[in-house]
PDB file of C-alpha atoms in Angstrom:
ATOM      1  CA  MET A 710     103.519 110.837  71.011  1.00  0.00           C
ATOM      2  CA  ALA A 711      99.192 111.325  70.595  1.00  0.00           C
ATOM      3  CA  ASP A 712     100.021 111.543  66.883  1.00  0.00           C
ATOM      4  CA  ASP A 713     102.327 108.648  66.610  1.00  0.00           C
ATOM      5  CA  GLN A 714      98.879 106.796  68.673  1.00  0.00           C
ATOM      6  CA  SER A 715      96.524 107.707  67.358  1.00  0.00           C
ATOM      7  CA  GLU A 716      98.025 107.548  63.168  1.00  0.00           C
ATOM      8  CA  GLU A 717      99.458 104.070  64.958  1.00  0.00           C
ATOM      9  CA  PHE A 718      95.405 103.334  65.882  1.00  0.00           C
ATOM     10  CA  LYS A 719      94.877 104.576  61.960  1.00  0.00           C
ATOM     11  CA  LYS A 720      97.160 102.854  60.876  1.00  0.00           C
ATOM     12  CA  PHE A 721      95.553  99.360  63.030  1.00  0.00           C
ATOM     13  CA  ILE A 722      92.183 100.018  61.759  1.00  0.00           C
ATOM     14  CA  LEU A 723      93.369 100.253  58.443  1.00  0.00           C
ATOM     15  CA  ASP A 724      95.403  96.611  57.527  1.00  0.00           C
ATOM     16  CA  ASN A 725      91.992  95.021  59.982  1.00  0.00           C
ATOM     17  CA  ARG A 726      88.914  96.702  58.412  1.00  0.00           C
ATOM     18  CA  GLU A 727      88.013  93.381  57.057  1.00  0.00           C
ATOM     19  CA  ILE A 728      87.973  92.160  59.941  1.00  0.00           C
ATOM     20  CA  ILE A 729      86.215  95.297  61.843  1.00  0.00           C
ATOM     21  CA  GLU A 730      83.631  95.412  59.405  1.00  0.00           C
ATOM     22  CA  ARG A 731      82.260  92.009  59.608  1.00  0.00           C
ATOM     23  CA  ILE A 732      82.298  92.061  63.067  1.00  0.00           C
ATOM     24  CA  LEU A 733      80.329  95.005  63.720  1.00  0.00           C
ATOM     25  CA  ASN A 734      78.167  93.571  60.596  1.00  0.00           C
ATOM     26  CA  GLU A 735      77.347  90.597  62.212  1.00  0.00           C
ATOM     27  CA  GLY A 736      74.849  92.158  64.804  1.00  0.00           C
ATOM     28  CA  LYS A 737      73.743  93.847  61.468  1.00  0.00           C
ATOM     29  CA  GLU A 738      73.795  90.312  59.452  1.00  0.00           C
ATOM     30  CA  GLU A 739      71.274  88.473  61.744  1.00  0.00           C
ATOM     31  CA  GLU A 740      68.466  91.232  61.703  1.00  0.00           C
ATOM     32  CA  ARG A 741      68.347  91.138  58.797  1.00  0.00           C
ATOM     33  CA  GLU A 742      67.621  87.125  58.136  1.00  0.00           C
ATOM     34  CA  LYS A 743      65.643  87.735  61.161  1.00  0.00           C
ATOM     35  CA  ASP A 744      63.162  90.920  60.419  1.00  0.00           C
ATOM     36  CA  VAL A 745      62.814  88.946  56.823  1.00  0.00           C
ATOM     37  CA  ARG A 746      62.397  86.128  58.347  1.00  0.00           C
ATOM     38  CA  GLU A 747      59.416  87.448  60.472  1.00  0.00           C
ATOM     39  CA  GLU A 748      58.011  89.397  57.067  1.00  0.00           C
ATOM     40  CA  PHE A 749      57.853  86.252  54.975  1.00  0.00           C
ATOM     41  CA  GLU A 750      55.861  84.956  58.276  1.00  0.00           C
ATOM     42  CA  GLU A 751      53.319  87.415  58.239  1.00  0.00           C
ATOM     43  CA  ARG A 752      53.656  87.529  54.824  1.00  0.00           C
ATOM     44  CA  ILE A 753      51.835  83.645  55.067  1.00  0.00           C
ATOM     45  CA  THR A 754      49.736  84.345  57.937  1.00  0.00           C
ATOM     46  CA  ALA A 755      47.448  87.191  55.564  1.00  0.00           C
ATOM     47  CA  ALA A 756      48.015  84.366  51.889  1.00  0.00           C
ATOM     48  CA  LYS A 757      46.246  81.854  54.792  1.00  0.00           C
ATOM     49  CA  ALA A 758      43.906  83.633  55.906  1.00  0.00           C
ATOM     50  CA  LYS A 759      43.093  85.314  52.812  1.00  0.00           C
ATOM     51  CA  ALA A 760      42.582  81.994  50.871  1.00  0.00           C
ATOM     52  CA  LYS A 761      40.573  80.579  54.290  1.00  0.00           C
ATOM     53  CA  GLY A 762      38.421  83.978  53.131  1.00  0.00           C
ATOM     54  CA  ALA A 763      38.572  82.928  49.427  1.00  0.00           C
ATOM     55  CA  GLY A 764      36.852  79.641  50.903  1.00  0.00           C
ATOM     56  CA  ASP A 765      34.631  79.977  52.558  1.00  0.00           C
ATOM     57  CA  ALA A 766      33.315  82.905  50.535  1.00  0.00           C
ATOM     58  CA  VAL A 767      33.155  80.027  48.022  1.00  0.00           C
ATOM     59  CA  PHE A 768      31.950  77.317  50.512  1.00  0.00           C
ATOM     60  CA  ASP A 769      28.900  80.047  51.118  1.00  0.00           C
ATOM     61  CA  ILE A 770      27.759  80.885  47.871  1.00  0.00           C
ATOM     62  CA  ILE A 771      28.103  76.017  47.342  1.00  0.00           C
ATOM     63  CA  GLY A 772      26.293  75.902  50.194  1.00  0.00           C
ATOM     64  CA  ASN A 773      23.442  77.810  49.449  1.00  0.00           C
ATOM     65  CA  ASP A 774      20.305  76.686  49.078  1.00  0.00           C
ATOM     66  CA  ASP A 775      18.999  78.914  46.697  1.00  0.00           C
ATOM     67  CA  VAL A 776      22.305  78.364  44.500  1.00  0.00           C
ATOM     68  CA  GLN A 777      21.685  74.903  44.690  1.00  0.00           C
ATOM     69  CA  LYS A 778      18.104  74.579  43.983  1.00  0.00           C
ATOM     70  CA  HIS A 779      19.076  76.994  40.318  1.00  0.00           C
ATOM     71  CA  LEU A 780      22.396  75.100  40.095  1.00  0.00           C
ATOM     72  CA  ILE A 781      20.063  71.554  39.758  1.00  0.00           C
ATOM     73  CA  THR A 782      17.325  73.135  38.328  1.00  0.00           C
ATOM     74  CA  GLY A 783      19.738  74.210  35.803  1.00  0.00           C
ATOM     75  CA  CYS A 784      21.077  71.170  35.088  1.00  0.00           C
ATOM     76  CA  LEU A 785      18.049  69.129  34.807  1.00  0.00           C
ATOM     77  CA  GLU A 786      17.028  72.206  32.162  1.00  0.00           C
ATOM     78  CA  PHE A 787      19.632  71.421  30.456  1.00  0.00           C
ATOM     79  CA  ILE A 788      19.247  68.227  30.290  1.00  0.00           C
ATOM     80  CA  HIS A 789      16.175  68.343  29.243  1.00  0.00           C
ATOM     81  CA  PHE A 790      17.164  70.195  26.345  1.00  0.00           C
ATOM     82  CA  PHE A 791      19.584  68.111  25.369  1.00  0.00           C
ATOM     83  CA  GLU A 792      17.484  65.522  25.067  1.00  0.00           C
ATOM     84  CA  ALA A 793      14.570  67.182  22.651  1.00  0.00           C
ATOM     85  CA  VAL A 794      17.477  68.243  20.721  1.00  0.00           C
ATOM     86  CA  ILE A 795      17.872  64.195  19.862  1.00  0.00           C
ATOM     87  CA  LYS A 796      14.973  63.706  19.200  1.00  0.00           C
ATOM     88  CA  ALA A 797      14.390  66.769  16.746  1.00  0.00           C
ATOM     89  CA  ALA A 798      18.193  65.421  14.871  1.00  0.00           C
ATOM     90  CA  PRO A 799      17.483  63.054  11.788  1.00  0.00           C
ATOM     91  CA  LEU A 800      19.556  59.982  13.271  1.00  0.00           C
ATOM     92  CA  SER A 801      19.401  56.698  11.592  1.00  0.00           C
ATOM     93  CA  PRO A 802      17.451  53.647  13.300  1.00  0.00           C
ATOM     94  CA  GLU A 803      20.515  52.676  14.669  1.00  0.00           C
ATOM     95  CA  ALA A 804      21.664  55.535  16.294  1.00  0.00           C
ATOM     96  CA  ARG A 805      18.243  56.147  17.680  1.00  0.00           C
ATOM     97  CA  GLU A 806      18.627  52.318  18.999  1.00  0.00           C
ATOM     98  CA  ALA A 807      21.412  53.347  20.752  1.00  0.00           C
ATOM     99  CA  VAL A 808      19.784  56.830  22.024  1.00  0.00           C
ATOM    100  CA  GLU A 809      16.996  55.386  23.871  1.00  0.00           C
ATOM    101  CA  ARG A 810      18.802  52.366  25.275  1.00  0.00           C
ATOM    102  CA  MET A 811      21.715  55.267  26.447  1.00  0.00           C
ATOM    103  CA  GLU A 812      17.624  56.658  28.218  1.00  0.00           C
ATOM    104  CA  GLN A 813      16.587  53.427  29.799  1.00  0.00           C
ATOM    105  CA  THR A 814      20.152  52.639  31.325  1.00  0.00           C
ATOM    106  CA  ARG A 815      19.866  56.518  32.781  1.00  0.00           C
ATOM    107  CA  ASP A 816      16.944  56.013  33.896  1.00  0.00           C
ATOM    108  CA  SER A 817      17.073  52.955  35.390  1.00  0.00           C
ATOM    109  CA  ALA A 818      20.310  54.120  37.122  1.00  0.00           C
ATOM    110  CA  ILE A 819      18.810  57.827  38.175  1.00  0.00           C
ATOM    111  CA  ARG A 820      15.833  54.789  40.304  1.00  0.00           C
ATOM    112  CA  ASN A 821      18.789  52.839  41.665  1.00  0.00           C
ATOM    113  CA  VAL A 822      20.328  56.646  43.071  1.00  0.00           C
ATOM    114  CA  VAL A 823      16.942  57.625  44.986  1.00  0.00           C
ATOM    115  CA  ALA A 824      15.523  53.505  45.531  1.00  0.00           C
ATOM    116  CA  VAL A 825      19.867  53.131  47.737  1.00  0.00           C
ATOM    117  CA  GLY A 826      19.376  57.318  48.966  1.00  0.00           C
ATOM    118  CA  ALA A 827      15.885  56.585  49.648  1.00  0.00           C
ATOM    119  CA  LYS A 828      16.363  53.402  52.005  1.00  0.00           C
ATOM    120  CA  ASP A 829      19.315  54.812  53.985  1.00  0.00           C
ATOM    121  CA  LYS A 830      17.929  57.432  54.607  1.00  0.00           C
ATOM    122  CA  MET A 831      14.578  55.023  55.836  1.00  0.00           C
ATOM    123  CA  ASP A 832      17.257  52.925  57.559  1.00  0.00           C
ATOM    124  CA  ASN A 833      18.958  55.916  58.934  1.00  0.00           C
ATOM    125  CA  MET A 834      15.871  56.956  60.900  1.00  0.00           C
ATOM    126  CA  LYS A 835      15.280  57.050  63.877  1.00  0.00           C
ATOM    127  CA  ALA A 836      11.809  56.402  65.437  1.00  0.00           C
ATOM    128  CA  GLU A 837      10.956  58.667  68.542  1.00  0.00           C
ATOM    129  CA  GLU A 838       8.036  56.855  71.078  1.00  0.00           C
ATOM    130  CA  PRO A 839       5.586  58.432  71.797  1.00  0.00           C
ATOM    131  CA  LYS A 840       5.181  59.772  75.923  1.00  0.00           C
ATOM    132  CA  ALA A 841       3.335  57.493  77.766  1.00  0.00           C
ATOM    133  CA  GLU A 842       1.639  60.859  79.045  1.00  0.00           C
ATOM    134  CA  SER A 843       0.261  62.442  75.745  1.00  0.00           C
ATOM    135  CA  LYS A 844      -3.032  62.116  74.969  1.00  0.00           C
ATOM    136  CA  SER A 845      -4.378  60.316  71.453  1.00  0.00           C
ATOM    137  CA  ALA A 846      -6.347  63.285  69.632  1.00  0.00           C
ATOM    138  CA  SER A 847      -9.713  61.780  69.973  1.00  0.00           C
ATOM    139  CA  GLU A 848      -9.355  61.939  73.706  1.00  0.00           C
ATOM    140  CA  ARG A 849      -8.730  65.330  74.077  1.00  0.00           C
ATOM    141  CA  ILE A 850     -11.483  66.655  72.107  1.00  0.00           C
ATOM    142  CA  GLU A 851     -14.522  66.297  73.412  1.00  0.00           C
ATOM    143  CA  ILE A 852     -17.161  64.821  70.845  1.00  0.00           C
ATOM    144  CA  ARG A 853     -20.901  65.611  71.254  1.00  0.00           C
ATOM    145  CA  ASP A 854     -23.616  63.698  69.908  1.00  0.00           C
ATOM    146  CA  LEU A 855     -25.558  65.939  67.771  1.00  0.00           C
ATOM    147  CA  SER A 856     -28.390  62.885  67.053  1.00  0.00           C
ATOM    148  CA  SER A 857     -30.691  63.312  69.817  1.00  0.00           C
ATOM    149  CA  GLU A 858     -30.593  68.088  68.911  1.00  0.00           C
ATOM    150  CA  ASN A 859     -33.389  68.816  66.745  1.00  0.00           C
ATOM    151  CA  PRO A 860     -32.136  70.950  63.894  1.00  0.00           C
ATOM    152  CA  GLU A 861     -35.656  72.696  63.263  1.00  0.00           C
TER     153      GLU A 861
END
């Protein structure tokens, strides 16, 4: 009788094998998807951190005063180099005139940029009112009259 039941149970399992496997794998599938999502989120977080670190490093380099000073100096030196090449080059009178007009335009544009920047700086400067308690330098320094003293 036990053999009949085990045979019947075995037949039931074999007949319904696909359904049983699907039921058993259902939890595993959800768990795998959850693991994949978590791993994906971890990788995204790591990539964001790495990109932020690289961006911060680039901004630290670009924002460095010494780097900016040398970059600007190098650019100005390159401009002077280019000007010297143009002056030394054998150009036709028309080309030379065009170069001179270009240089005048550049110089006037630079003057305008500097003037606007200086004006903007002056407009945005805050003047501090002198404190009433402070004394002027001449009031704090004792001045002795040396004309009455004999230097001899």
